[in-house]
Structure formats: C-alpha cells, structure tokens
mmCIF file of C-alpha atoms in Angstrom:
data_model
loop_
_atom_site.group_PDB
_atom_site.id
_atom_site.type_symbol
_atom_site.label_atom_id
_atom_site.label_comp_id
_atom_site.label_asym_id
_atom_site.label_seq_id
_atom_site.Cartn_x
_atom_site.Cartn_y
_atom_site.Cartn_z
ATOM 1 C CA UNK A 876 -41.966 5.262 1.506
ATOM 2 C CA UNK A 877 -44.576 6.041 3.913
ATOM 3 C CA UNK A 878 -46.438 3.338 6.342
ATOM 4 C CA UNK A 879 -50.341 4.527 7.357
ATOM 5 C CA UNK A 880 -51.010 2.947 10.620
ATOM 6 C CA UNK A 881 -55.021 2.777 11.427
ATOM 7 C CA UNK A 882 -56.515 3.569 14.703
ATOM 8 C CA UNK A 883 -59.732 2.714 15.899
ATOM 9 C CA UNK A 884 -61.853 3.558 19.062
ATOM 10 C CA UNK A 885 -60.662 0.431 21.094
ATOM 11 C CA UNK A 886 -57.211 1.415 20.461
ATOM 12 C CA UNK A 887 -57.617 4.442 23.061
ATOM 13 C CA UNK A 888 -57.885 1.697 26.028
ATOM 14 C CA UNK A 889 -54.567 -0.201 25.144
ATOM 15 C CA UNK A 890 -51.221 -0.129 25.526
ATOM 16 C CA UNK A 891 -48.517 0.592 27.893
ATOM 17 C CA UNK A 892 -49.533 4.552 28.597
ATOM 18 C CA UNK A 893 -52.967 3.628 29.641
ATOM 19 C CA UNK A 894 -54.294 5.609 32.134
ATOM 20 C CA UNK A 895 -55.848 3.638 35.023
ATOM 21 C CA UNK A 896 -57.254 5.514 38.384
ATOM 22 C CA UNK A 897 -60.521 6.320 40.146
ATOM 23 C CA UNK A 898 -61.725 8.334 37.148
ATOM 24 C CA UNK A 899 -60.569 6.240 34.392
ATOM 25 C CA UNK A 900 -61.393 2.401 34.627
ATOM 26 C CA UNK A 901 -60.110 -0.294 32.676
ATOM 27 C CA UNK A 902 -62.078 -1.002 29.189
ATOM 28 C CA UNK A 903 -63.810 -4.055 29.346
ATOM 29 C CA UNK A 904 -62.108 -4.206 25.349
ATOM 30 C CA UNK A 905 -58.472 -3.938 27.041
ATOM 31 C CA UNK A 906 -56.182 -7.219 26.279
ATOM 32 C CA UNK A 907 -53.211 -8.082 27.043
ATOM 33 C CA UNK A 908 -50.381 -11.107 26.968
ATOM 34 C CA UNK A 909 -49.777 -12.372 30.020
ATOM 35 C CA UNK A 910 -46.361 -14.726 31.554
ATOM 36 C CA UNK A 911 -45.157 -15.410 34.429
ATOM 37 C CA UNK A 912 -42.880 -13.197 36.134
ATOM 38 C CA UNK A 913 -40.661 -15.820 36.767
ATOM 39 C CA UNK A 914 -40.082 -19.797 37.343
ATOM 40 C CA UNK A 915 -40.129 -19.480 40.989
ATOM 41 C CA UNK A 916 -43.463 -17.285 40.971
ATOM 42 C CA UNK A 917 -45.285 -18.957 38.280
ATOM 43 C CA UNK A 918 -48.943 -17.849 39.891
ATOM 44 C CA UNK A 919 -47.761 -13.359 39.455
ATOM 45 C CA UNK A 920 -48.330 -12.601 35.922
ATOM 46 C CA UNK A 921 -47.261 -9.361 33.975
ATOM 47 C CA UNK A 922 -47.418 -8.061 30.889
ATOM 48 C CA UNK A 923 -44.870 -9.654 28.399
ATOM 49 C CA UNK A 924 -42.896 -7.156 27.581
ATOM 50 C CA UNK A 925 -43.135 -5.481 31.430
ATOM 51 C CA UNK A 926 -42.279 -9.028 32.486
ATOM 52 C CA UNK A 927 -38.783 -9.217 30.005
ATOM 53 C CA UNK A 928 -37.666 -5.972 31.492
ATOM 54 C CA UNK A 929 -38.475 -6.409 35.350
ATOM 55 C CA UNK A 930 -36.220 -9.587 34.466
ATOM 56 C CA UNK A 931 -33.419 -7.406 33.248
ATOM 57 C CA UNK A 932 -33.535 -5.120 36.081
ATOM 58 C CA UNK A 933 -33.260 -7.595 38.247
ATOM 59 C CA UNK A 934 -30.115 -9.272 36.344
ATOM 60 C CA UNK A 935 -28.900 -5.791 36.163
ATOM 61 C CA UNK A 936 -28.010 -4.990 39.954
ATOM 62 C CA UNK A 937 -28.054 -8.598 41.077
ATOM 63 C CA UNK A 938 -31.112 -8.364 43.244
ATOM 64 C CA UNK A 939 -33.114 -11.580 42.636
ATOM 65 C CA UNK A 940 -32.397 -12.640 46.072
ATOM 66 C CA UNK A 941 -33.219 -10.070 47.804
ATOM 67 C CA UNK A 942 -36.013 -8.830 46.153
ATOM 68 C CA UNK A 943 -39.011 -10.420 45.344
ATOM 69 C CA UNK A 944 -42.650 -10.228 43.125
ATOM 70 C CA UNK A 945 -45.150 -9.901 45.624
ATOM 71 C CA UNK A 946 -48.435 -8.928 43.235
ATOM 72 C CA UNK A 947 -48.635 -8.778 39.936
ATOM 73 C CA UNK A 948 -51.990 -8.924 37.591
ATOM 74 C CA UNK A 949 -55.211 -9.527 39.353
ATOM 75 C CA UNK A 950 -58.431 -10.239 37.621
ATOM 76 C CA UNK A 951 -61.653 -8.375 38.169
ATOM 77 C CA UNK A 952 -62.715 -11.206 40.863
ATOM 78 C CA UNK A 953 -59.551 -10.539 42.454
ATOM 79 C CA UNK A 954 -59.310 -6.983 43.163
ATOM 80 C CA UNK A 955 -63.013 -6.966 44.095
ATOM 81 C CA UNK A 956 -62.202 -9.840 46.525
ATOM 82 C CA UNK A 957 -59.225 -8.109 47.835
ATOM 83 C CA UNK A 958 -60.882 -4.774 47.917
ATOM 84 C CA UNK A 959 -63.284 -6.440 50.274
ATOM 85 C CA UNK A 960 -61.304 -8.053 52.472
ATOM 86 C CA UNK A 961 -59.289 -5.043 53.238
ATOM 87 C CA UNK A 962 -62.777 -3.440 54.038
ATOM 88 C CA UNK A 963 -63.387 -5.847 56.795
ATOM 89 C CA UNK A 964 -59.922 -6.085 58.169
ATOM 90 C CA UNK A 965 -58.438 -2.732 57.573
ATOM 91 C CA UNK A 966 -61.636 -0.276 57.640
ATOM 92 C CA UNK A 967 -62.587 1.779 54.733
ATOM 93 C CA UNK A 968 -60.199 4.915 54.990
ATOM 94 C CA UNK A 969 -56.886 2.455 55.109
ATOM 95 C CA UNK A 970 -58.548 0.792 52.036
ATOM 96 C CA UNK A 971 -59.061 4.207 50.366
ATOM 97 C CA UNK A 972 -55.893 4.791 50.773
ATOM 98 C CA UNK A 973 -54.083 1.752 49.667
ATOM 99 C CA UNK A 974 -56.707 -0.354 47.795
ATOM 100 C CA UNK A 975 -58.100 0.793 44.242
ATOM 101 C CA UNK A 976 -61.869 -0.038 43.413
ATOM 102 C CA UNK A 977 -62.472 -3.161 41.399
ATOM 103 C CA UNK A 978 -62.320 -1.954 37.441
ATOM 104 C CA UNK A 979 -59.770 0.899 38.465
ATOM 105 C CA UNK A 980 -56.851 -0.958 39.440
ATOM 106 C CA UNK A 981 -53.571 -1.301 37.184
ATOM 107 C CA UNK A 982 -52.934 -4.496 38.716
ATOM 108 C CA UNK A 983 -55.593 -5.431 36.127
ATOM 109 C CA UNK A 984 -53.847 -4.356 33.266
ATOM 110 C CA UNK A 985 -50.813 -6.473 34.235
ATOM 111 C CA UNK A 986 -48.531 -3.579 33.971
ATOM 112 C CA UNK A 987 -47.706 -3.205 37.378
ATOM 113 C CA UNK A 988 -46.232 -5.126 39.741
ATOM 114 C CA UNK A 989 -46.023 -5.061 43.714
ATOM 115 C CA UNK A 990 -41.875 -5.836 45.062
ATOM 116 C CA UNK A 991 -40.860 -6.176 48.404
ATOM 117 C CA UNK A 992 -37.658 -7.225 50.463
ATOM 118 C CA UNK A 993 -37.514 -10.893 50.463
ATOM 119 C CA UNK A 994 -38.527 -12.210 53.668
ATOM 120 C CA UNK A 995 -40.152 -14.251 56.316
ATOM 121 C CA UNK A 996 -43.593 -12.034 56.585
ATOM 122 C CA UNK A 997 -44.493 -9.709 53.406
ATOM 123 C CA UNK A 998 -47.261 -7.719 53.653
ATOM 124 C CA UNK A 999 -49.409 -8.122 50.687
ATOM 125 C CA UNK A 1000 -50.994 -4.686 50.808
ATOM 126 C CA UNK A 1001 -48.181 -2.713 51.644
ATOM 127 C CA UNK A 1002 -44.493 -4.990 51.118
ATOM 128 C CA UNK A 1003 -41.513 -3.352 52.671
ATOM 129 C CA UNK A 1004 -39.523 -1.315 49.714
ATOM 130 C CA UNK A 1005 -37.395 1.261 51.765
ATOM 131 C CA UNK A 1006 -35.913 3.654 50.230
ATOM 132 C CA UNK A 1007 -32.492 2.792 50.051
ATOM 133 C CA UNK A 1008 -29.909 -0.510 49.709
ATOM 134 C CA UNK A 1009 -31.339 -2.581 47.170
ATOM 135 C CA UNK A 1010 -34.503 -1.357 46.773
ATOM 136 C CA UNK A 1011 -33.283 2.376 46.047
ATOM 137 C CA UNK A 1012 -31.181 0.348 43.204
ATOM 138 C CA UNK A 1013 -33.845 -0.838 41.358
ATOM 139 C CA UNK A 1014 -35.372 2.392 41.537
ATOM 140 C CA UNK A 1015 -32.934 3.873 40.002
ATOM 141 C CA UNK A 1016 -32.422 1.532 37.491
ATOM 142 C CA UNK A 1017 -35.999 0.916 36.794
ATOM 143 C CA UNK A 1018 -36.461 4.200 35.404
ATOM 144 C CA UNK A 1019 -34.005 3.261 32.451
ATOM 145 C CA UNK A 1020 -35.741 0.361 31.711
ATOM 146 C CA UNK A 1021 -39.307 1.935 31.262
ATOM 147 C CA UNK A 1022 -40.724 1.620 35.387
ATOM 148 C CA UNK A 1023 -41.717 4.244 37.284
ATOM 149 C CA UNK A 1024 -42.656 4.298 40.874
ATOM 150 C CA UNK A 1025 -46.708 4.981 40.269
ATOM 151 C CA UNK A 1026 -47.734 6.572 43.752
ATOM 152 C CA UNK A 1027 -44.571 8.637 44.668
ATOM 153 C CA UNK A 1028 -45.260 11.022 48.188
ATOM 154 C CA UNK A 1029 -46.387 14.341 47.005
ATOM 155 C CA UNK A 1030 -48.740 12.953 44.404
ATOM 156 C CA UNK A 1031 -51.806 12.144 46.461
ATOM 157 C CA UNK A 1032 -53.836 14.927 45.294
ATOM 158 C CA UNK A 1033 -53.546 13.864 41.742
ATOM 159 C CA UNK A 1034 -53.176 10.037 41.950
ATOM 160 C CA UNK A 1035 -55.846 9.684 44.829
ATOM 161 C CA UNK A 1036 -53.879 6.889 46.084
ATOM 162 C CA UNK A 1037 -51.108 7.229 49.139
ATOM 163 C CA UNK A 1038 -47.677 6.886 48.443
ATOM 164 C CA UNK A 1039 -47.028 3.279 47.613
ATOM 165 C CA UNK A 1040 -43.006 2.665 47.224
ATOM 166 C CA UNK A 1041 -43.683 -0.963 46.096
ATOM 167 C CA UNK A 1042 -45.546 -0.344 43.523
ATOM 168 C CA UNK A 1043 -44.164 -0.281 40.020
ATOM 169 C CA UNK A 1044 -45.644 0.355 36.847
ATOM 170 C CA UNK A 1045 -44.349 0.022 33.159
ATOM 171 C CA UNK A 1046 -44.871 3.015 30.981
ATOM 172 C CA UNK A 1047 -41.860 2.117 28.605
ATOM 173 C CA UNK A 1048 -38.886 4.528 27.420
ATOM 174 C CA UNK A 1049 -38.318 6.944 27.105
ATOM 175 C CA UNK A 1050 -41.516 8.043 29.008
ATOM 176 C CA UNK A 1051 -40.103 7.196 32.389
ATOM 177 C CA UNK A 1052 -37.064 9.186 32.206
ATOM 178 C CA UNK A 1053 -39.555 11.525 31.021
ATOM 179 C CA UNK A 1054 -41.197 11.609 33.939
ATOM 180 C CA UNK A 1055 -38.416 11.279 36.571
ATOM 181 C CA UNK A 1056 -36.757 14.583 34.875
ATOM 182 C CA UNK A 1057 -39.939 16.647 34.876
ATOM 183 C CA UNK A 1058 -41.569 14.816 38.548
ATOM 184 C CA UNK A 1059 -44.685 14.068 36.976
ATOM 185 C CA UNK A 1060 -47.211 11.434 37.735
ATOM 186 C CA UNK A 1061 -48.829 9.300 34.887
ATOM 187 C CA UNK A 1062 -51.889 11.808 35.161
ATOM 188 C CA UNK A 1063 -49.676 14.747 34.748
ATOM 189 C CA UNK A 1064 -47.738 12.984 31.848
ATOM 190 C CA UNK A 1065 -50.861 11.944 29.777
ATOM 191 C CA UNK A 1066 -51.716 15.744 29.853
ATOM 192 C CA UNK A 1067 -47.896 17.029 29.253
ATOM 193 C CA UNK A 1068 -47.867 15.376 26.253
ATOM 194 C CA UNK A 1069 -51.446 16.884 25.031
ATOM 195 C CA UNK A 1070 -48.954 20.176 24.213
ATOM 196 C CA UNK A 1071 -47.395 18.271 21.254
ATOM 197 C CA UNK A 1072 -50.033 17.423 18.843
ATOM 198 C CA UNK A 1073 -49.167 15.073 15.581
ATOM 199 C CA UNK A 1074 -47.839 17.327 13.067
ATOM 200 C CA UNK A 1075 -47.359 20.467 15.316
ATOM 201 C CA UNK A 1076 -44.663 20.961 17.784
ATOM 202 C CA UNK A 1077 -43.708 17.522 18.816
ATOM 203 C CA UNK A 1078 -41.532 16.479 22.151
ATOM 204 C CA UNK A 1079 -37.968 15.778 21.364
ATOM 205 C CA UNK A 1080 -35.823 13.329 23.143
ATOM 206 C CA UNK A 1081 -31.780 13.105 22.692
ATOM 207 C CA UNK A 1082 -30.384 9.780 24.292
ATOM 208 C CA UNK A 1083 -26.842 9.723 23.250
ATOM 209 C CA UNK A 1084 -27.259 9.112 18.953
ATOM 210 C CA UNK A 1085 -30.371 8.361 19.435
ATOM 211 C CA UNK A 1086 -33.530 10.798 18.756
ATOM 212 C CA UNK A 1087 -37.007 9.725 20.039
ATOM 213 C CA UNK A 1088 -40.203 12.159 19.147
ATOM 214 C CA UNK A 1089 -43.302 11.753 21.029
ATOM 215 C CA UNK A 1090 -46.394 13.180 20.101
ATOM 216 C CA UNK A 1091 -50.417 12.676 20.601
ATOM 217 C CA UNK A 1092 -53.079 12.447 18.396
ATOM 218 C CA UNK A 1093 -56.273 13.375 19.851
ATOM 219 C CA UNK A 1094 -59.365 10.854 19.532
ATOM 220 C CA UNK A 1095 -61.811 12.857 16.836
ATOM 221 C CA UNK A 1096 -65.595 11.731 16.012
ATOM 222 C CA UNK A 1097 -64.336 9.396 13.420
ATOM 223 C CA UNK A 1098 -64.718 5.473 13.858
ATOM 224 C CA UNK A 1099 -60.926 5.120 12.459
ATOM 225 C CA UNK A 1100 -58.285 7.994 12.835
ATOM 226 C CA UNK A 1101 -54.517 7.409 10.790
ATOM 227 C CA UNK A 1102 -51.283 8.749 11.169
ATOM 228 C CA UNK A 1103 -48.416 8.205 8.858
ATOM 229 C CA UNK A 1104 -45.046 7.663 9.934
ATOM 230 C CA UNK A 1105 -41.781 7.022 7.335
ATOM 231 C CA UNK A 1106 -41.284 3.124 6.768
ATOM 232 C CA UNK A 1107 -38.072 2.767 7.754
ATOM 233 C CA UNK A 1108 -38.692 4.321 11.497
ATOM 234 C CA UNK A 1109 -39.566 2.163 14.813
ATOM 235 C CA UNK A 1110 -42.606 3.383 16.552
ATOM 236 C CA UNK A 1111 -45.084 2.542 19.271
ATOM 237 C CA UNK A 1112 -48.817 3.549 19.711
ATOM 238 C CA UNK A 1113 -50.373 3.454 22.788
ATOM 239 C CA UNK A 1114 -53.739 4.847 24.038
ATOM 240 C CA UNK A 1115 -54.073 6.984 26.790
ATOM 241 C CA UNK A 1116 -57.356 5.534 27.964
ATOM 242 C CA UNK A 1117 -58.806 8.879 28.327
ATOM 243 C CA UNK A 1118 -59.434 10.577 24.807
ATOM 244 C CA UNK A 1119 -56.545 9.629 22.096
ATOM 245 C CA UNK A 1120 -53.075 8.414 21.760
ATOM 246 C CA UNK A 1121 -49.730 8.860 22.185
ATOM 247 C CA UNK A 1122 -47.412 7.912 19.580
ATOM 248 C CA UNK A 1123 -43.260 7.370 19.895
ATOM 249 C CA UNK A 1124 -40.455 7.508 17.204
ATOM 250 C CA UNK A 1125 -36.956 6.315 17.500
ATOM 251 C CA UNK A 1126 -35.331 8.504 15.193
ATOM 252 C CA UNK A 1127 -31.374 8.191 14.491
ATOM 253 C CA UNK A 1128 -29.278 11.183 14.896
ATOM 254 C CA UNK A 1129 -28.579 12.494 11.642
ATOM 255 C CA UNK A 1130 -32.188 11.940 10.666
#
C-alpha cells in the first residue's frame, strides 16, 4: 500500500528545516504550536516538539540547574523592539552582528532558543555559554537530540551573523548529526541536500538498525506537488523556506 501525501505552496515556509536569515524571512503563512519551555519559565516559549527535546537534554546530563532558557520565541513586535533597542544602546555594527532584522529572526519561528549559565547577571543579547563544563555537555548531546549550534565561528560569511554559542536551533534528526559530521551550517545543509532529488539518488543514513533516507523535492509551477511514500514507513516533510522541501524516512534495516 502506498500513502500520497499533498504539498502545497505554504508548505515550503513550514517546518523544522526552515530556512530563516537576512535573505530568507519568515512567511507571514508560517504557524506553529507554541509551550512553555518549562514551569519555572512559563513567559520563553518554543516549539512543541523543540520544547519536549530541550527538556530531555536537559534530564539527560543533569543540567537544569546550571543552565538556564534565556530567549526563546519572540513575536514580530518583539524582535523589532529589541532590534531597536540594541540600536540605541549598542550602535548599529554590534547590532549587525548579534541582532537579526525584524521578519528574519528564528527566534520567531520558536525553534530556537537562547541558554546561558545560570546566574546573577545574564546578558540577554549575548548569555555566557563557554565552551566547556556543562555547557560543552549539552552541546554534545544536543546534536543527538536534533539541536545544532546555529552561528558556529567560521560561518560568518554564510550565516551573516557572528558566532553566537548560546544560540540553539532545532533542525530534528538525523539532520543535526548530519551537519556536525559534514560542518555545515543550515544554509549549506538546505543546499547539500538539493544533490538528492525524490526518486534519484537519495541521502542514506545508518544509525545502528535503523535506516533514515532524506531527500528533496523541488517546488515546481504547480499549486499542489505529491510524493508517495510506502504506508507502513514514518516520515517527516518540512519546507526549506527557500524553493521546495525536504522529506525524511525512517526505514528499518532489512528494508
């Protein structure tokens, strides 16, 4: 038995591999579900699913007293309001640097999240996350989990943003490991994963009996685009934001 998913036009500006930078705003279309990170932070929102995993991560290497949410999503009012209040405080090139324009920010997705040591004075725009202790933990788990460190040093030329070691940003698995492996950014991913078009070469993934395939279907002129997967397989769709979507397959072994 086969299953035909349907894909429309608003489906390119969703999901947890949407591309959000200078270049490539948030849709006005995108939704999301929103909770709250956690009981003692009910005000920083995230994504549902982002939220469920930070929450294992954190259970996972013990940190949640030592670590702590310090921005999660922001509304459009938001970033523009913090946007300009680093202008007047920090000048224009830290705010290049550190601050993404209103429309263009992933906080606004509620994907990402902003961590830093827990403390007496956190920095909203730039929270201590060394790199090492408990911090460098959760990096390292975080990757398993689906997180990836967004604004990594080396980057800046294709991010546009400085490095930013608090800043975290859910892409799922096993796209982060993905990434880590290979040193890509999300830019670099999204067009990686242009090479393995739906029913052409496809991007294999072996995680112990477990085989994921990720490929990308490539927005056409059509109002709705389909792609059919066996029934019995667990997938996920996302859009890329930019000009189609990429699709993943768990796949057992001996499949």
């Amino acid at each position: 038995m086969m299953n035909t998913i349907t894909l429309t036009e608003k489906d390119i500006h969703t999901g947890p591999l949407v591309l959000v930078n200078a270049d490539h705003p948030v849709d006005a279309s995108y939704e999301t579900k929103l909770v709250s990170v956690e009981s003692d932070y009910a005000d920083i929102f995230l994504n549902q699913k982002a939220a469920t995993v930070l929450a294992n991560i954190f259970q996972t290497i013990d940190s949640e007293d030592f670590i702590v949410p310090v921005s999660g999503y922001r509304q459009q009012e938001e970033q523009k309001q913090i946007y300009e209040d680093s202008l007047k405080e920090n000048g224009s090139e830290f705010t290049d640097k550190y601050v993404s324009l209103p429309g263009h920010s992933e906080h606004q997705t509620g994907l990402a999240i902003d961590l830093g040591l827990n403390k007496n004075d956190i920095d909203f725009i730039c929270p201590d996350f060394p790199y090492e202790g408990v911090c460098q933990r959760f990096r390292r788990e975080a990757v398993k989990y689906g997180f990836i460190e967004r604004y990594p040093e080396g980057k800046e030329n294709i991010t546009k943003i400085a490095p930013e070691p608090w800043h975290f940003r859910y892409v799922g698995f096993p796209h982060s490991e993905v990434m880590r492996d290979k040193n890509l950014a999300l830019e670099e991913y999204v067009d990686y994963i242009r090479g393995f078009v739906y029913r052409k070469k496809h991007l294999r993934i072996q995680k112990g009996t477990q085989e994921m395939e990720v490929f990308y279907i490539p927005a056409g002129d059509e109002e709705e685009m389909t792609v059919t997967l066996p029934e019995y397989l667990a997938y996920q769709i996302s859009g890329n934001n930019v000009d189609g979507f990429i699709v993943t397959v768990w796949r057992r072994q001996h499949e």
